Amino acid sequence: MAVRQIQAICSSARATWKIHAISVAHRLGAVPVGETSVFIAVSAVHHADALDACKFMIDELKATVPIWKKEVYSNGEVWKENPEFMERRSMEPAGKAVDAPNVACRRICCGAKSKVSDESTACEMNLE
């Protein structure tokens, strides 16, 4: 579900701005404090298109992709929900389908890692 939603965000950005290429990476598994968990890169002829698309994509990723994290402390652990996602989700009508482009998904290592690439949209996604 998360992969399809990120692909839909890539397609939406491509439809809105004149973009040459998009690359998205979201880490899976343990991410030490202070390390990067999300990476979005956009190339375009005009920097304003690339910057606007990047801002849109990170905002949409946080608001529409179902990602939760477990914070581990010395005295225990807690699952945290993404507040932007939960807020957006509460405003959507029930049963709303998510449109996603037809992009092949190749899974590696039991689905723990994924790389998605589509020449027609030049949207590349790496999950590590």
Coordinates of C-alpha atoms in Angstrom, one line a residue:
M1 CA 0.0 0.0 0.0
A2 CA 2.8 2.5 0.9
V3 CA 4.7 1.7 -2.4
R4 CA 1.5 2.4 -4.5
Q5 CA 0.8 5.6 -2.6
I6 CA 4.4 6.9 -3.1
Q7 CA 4.1 6.0 -6.8
A8 CA 0.9 8.0 -7.0
I9 CA 2.6 11.0 -5.4
C10 CA 5.4 10.7 -8.0
S11 CA 2.8 10.7 -10.8
S12 CA 1.0 13.7 -9.3
A13 CA 4.2 15.7 -9.1
R14 CA 5.1 14.8 -12.6
A15 CA 1.7 15.9 -13.8
T16 CA 1.9 19.2 -12.0
W17 CA 5.6 20.3 -12.6
K18 CA 8.0 20.0 -15.5
I19 CA 10.2 17.3 -14.0
H20 CA 13.0 15.4 -15.5
A21 CA 13.5 12.6 -12.9
I22 CA 12.4 11.7 -9.4
S23 CA 14.0 9.5 -6.8
V24 CA 12.4 8.5 -3.5
A25 CA 13.9 6.4 -0.7
H26 CA 12.3 5.5 2.6
R27 CA 14.2 3.4 5.1
L28 CA 12.7 0.3 6.6
G29 CA 13.7 -1.3 9.8
A30 CA 15.9 0.3 12.6
V31 CA 17.0 3.9 11.8
P32 CA 19.3 5.3 14.5
V33 CA 18.4 8.7 15.9
G34 CA 19.7 11.5 13.7
E35 CA 20.0 9.4 10.6
T36 CA 18.0 10.1 7.4
S37 CA 14.8 8.1 7.0
V38 CA 13.4 9.7 3.9
F39 CA 15.2 11.0 0.8
I40 CA 13.5 12.8 -2.1
A41 CA 15.4 14.1 -5.1
V42 CA 13.8 15.9 -8.1
S43 CA 15.6 17.2 -11.2
A44 CA 14.1 19.8 -13.5
V45 CA 15.2 22.4 -16.0
H46 CA 14.0 25.1 -13.6
H47 CA 14.9 24.9 -9.9
A48 CA 11.5 26.3 -8.8
D49 CA 9.8 23.3 -10.3
A50 CA 12.2 20.9 -8.5
L51 CA 11.9 22.6 -5.2
D52 CA 8.1 22.9 -5.3
A53 CA 7.8 19.3 -6.3
C54 CA 10.1 18.2 -3.5
K55 CA 8.0 20.2 -0.9
F56 CA 4.8 18.8 -2.3
M57 CA 6.1 15.2 -2.3
I58 CA 7.4 15.2 1.4
D59 CA 4.2 16.9 2.5
E60 CA 2.0 14.3 0.7
L61 CA 4.2 11.4 1.8
K62 CA 3.7 12.5 5.4
A63 CA 0.0 13.1 5.0
T64 CA -1.0 10.1 2.8
V65 CA 1.4 7.2 3.2
P66 CA 0.6 4.8 6.0
I67 CA 4.0 4.8 7.8
W68 CA 4.3 4.2 11.6
K69 CA 7.4 4.1 13.6
K70 CA 8.4 2.4 16.8
E71 CA 10.5 4.5 19.1
V72 CA 12.8 2.5 21.4
Y73 CA 13.9 3.9 24.7
S74 CA 16.1 2.5 27.5
N75 CA 13.0 1.9 29.6
G76 CA 10.6 0.6 26.9
E77 CA 9.2 1.2 23.4
V78 CA 6.2 2.9 21.9
W79 CA 4.6 2.8 18.4
K80 CA 4.0 6.3 17.0
E81 CA 1.4 7.1 14.4
N82 CA 2.2 9.8 11.8
P83 CA -0.1 12.6 12.9
E84 CA -0.3 14.2 9.4
F85 CA -1.5 10.8 8.0
M86 CA -4.1 10.3 10.7
E87 CA -5.5 13.8 10.3
R88 CA -5.8 13.5 6.5
R89 CA -7.3 10.0 6.9
S90 CA -10.0 11.3 9.3
M91 CA -11.1 13.8 6.7
E92 CA -11.5 11.4 3.7
P93 CA -14.8 9.7 2.9
A94 CA -14.9 6.0 3.8
G95 CA -13.9 3.6 1.1
K96 CA -12.0 6.1 -1.0
A97 CA -9.8 4.3 -3.5
V98 CA -6.2 5.4 -4.1
D99 CA -5.2 5.8 -7.7
A100 CA -1.8 4.5 -8.5
P101 CA 0.1 4.3 -11.8
N102 CA 0.8 0.9 -13.3
V103 CA 4.4 0.4 -12.2
A104 CA 6.2 -2.9 -11.8
C105 CA 7.4 -3.6 -8.3
R106 CA 10.3 -6.0 -7.7
R107 CA 10.7 -7.1 -4.1
I108 CA 14.0 -8.2 -2.7
C109 CA 14.7 -10.1 0.6
C110 CA 11.2 -11.1 1.5
G111 CA 9.7 -7.7 0.8
A112 CA 12.0 -5.8 3.1
K113 CA 13.6 -3.9 0.3
S114 CA 12.0 -2.7 -2.9
K115 CA 13.1 -0.8 -6.0
V116 CA 10.5 0.6 -8.3
S117 CA 11.3 2.1 -11.7
D118 CA 9.2 3.1 -14.6
E119 CA 10.7 4.6 -17.7
S120 CA 7.5 6.4 -18.7
T121 CA 7.4 8.4 -15.5
A122 CA 11.0 8.3 -14.5
C123 CA 9.9 7.7 -10.9
E124 CA 12.4 5.6 -9.1
M125 CA 11.9 4.4 -5.5
N126 CA 14.3 2.6 -3.2
L127 CA 13.3 1.2 0.2
E128 CA 16.1 0.0 2.3

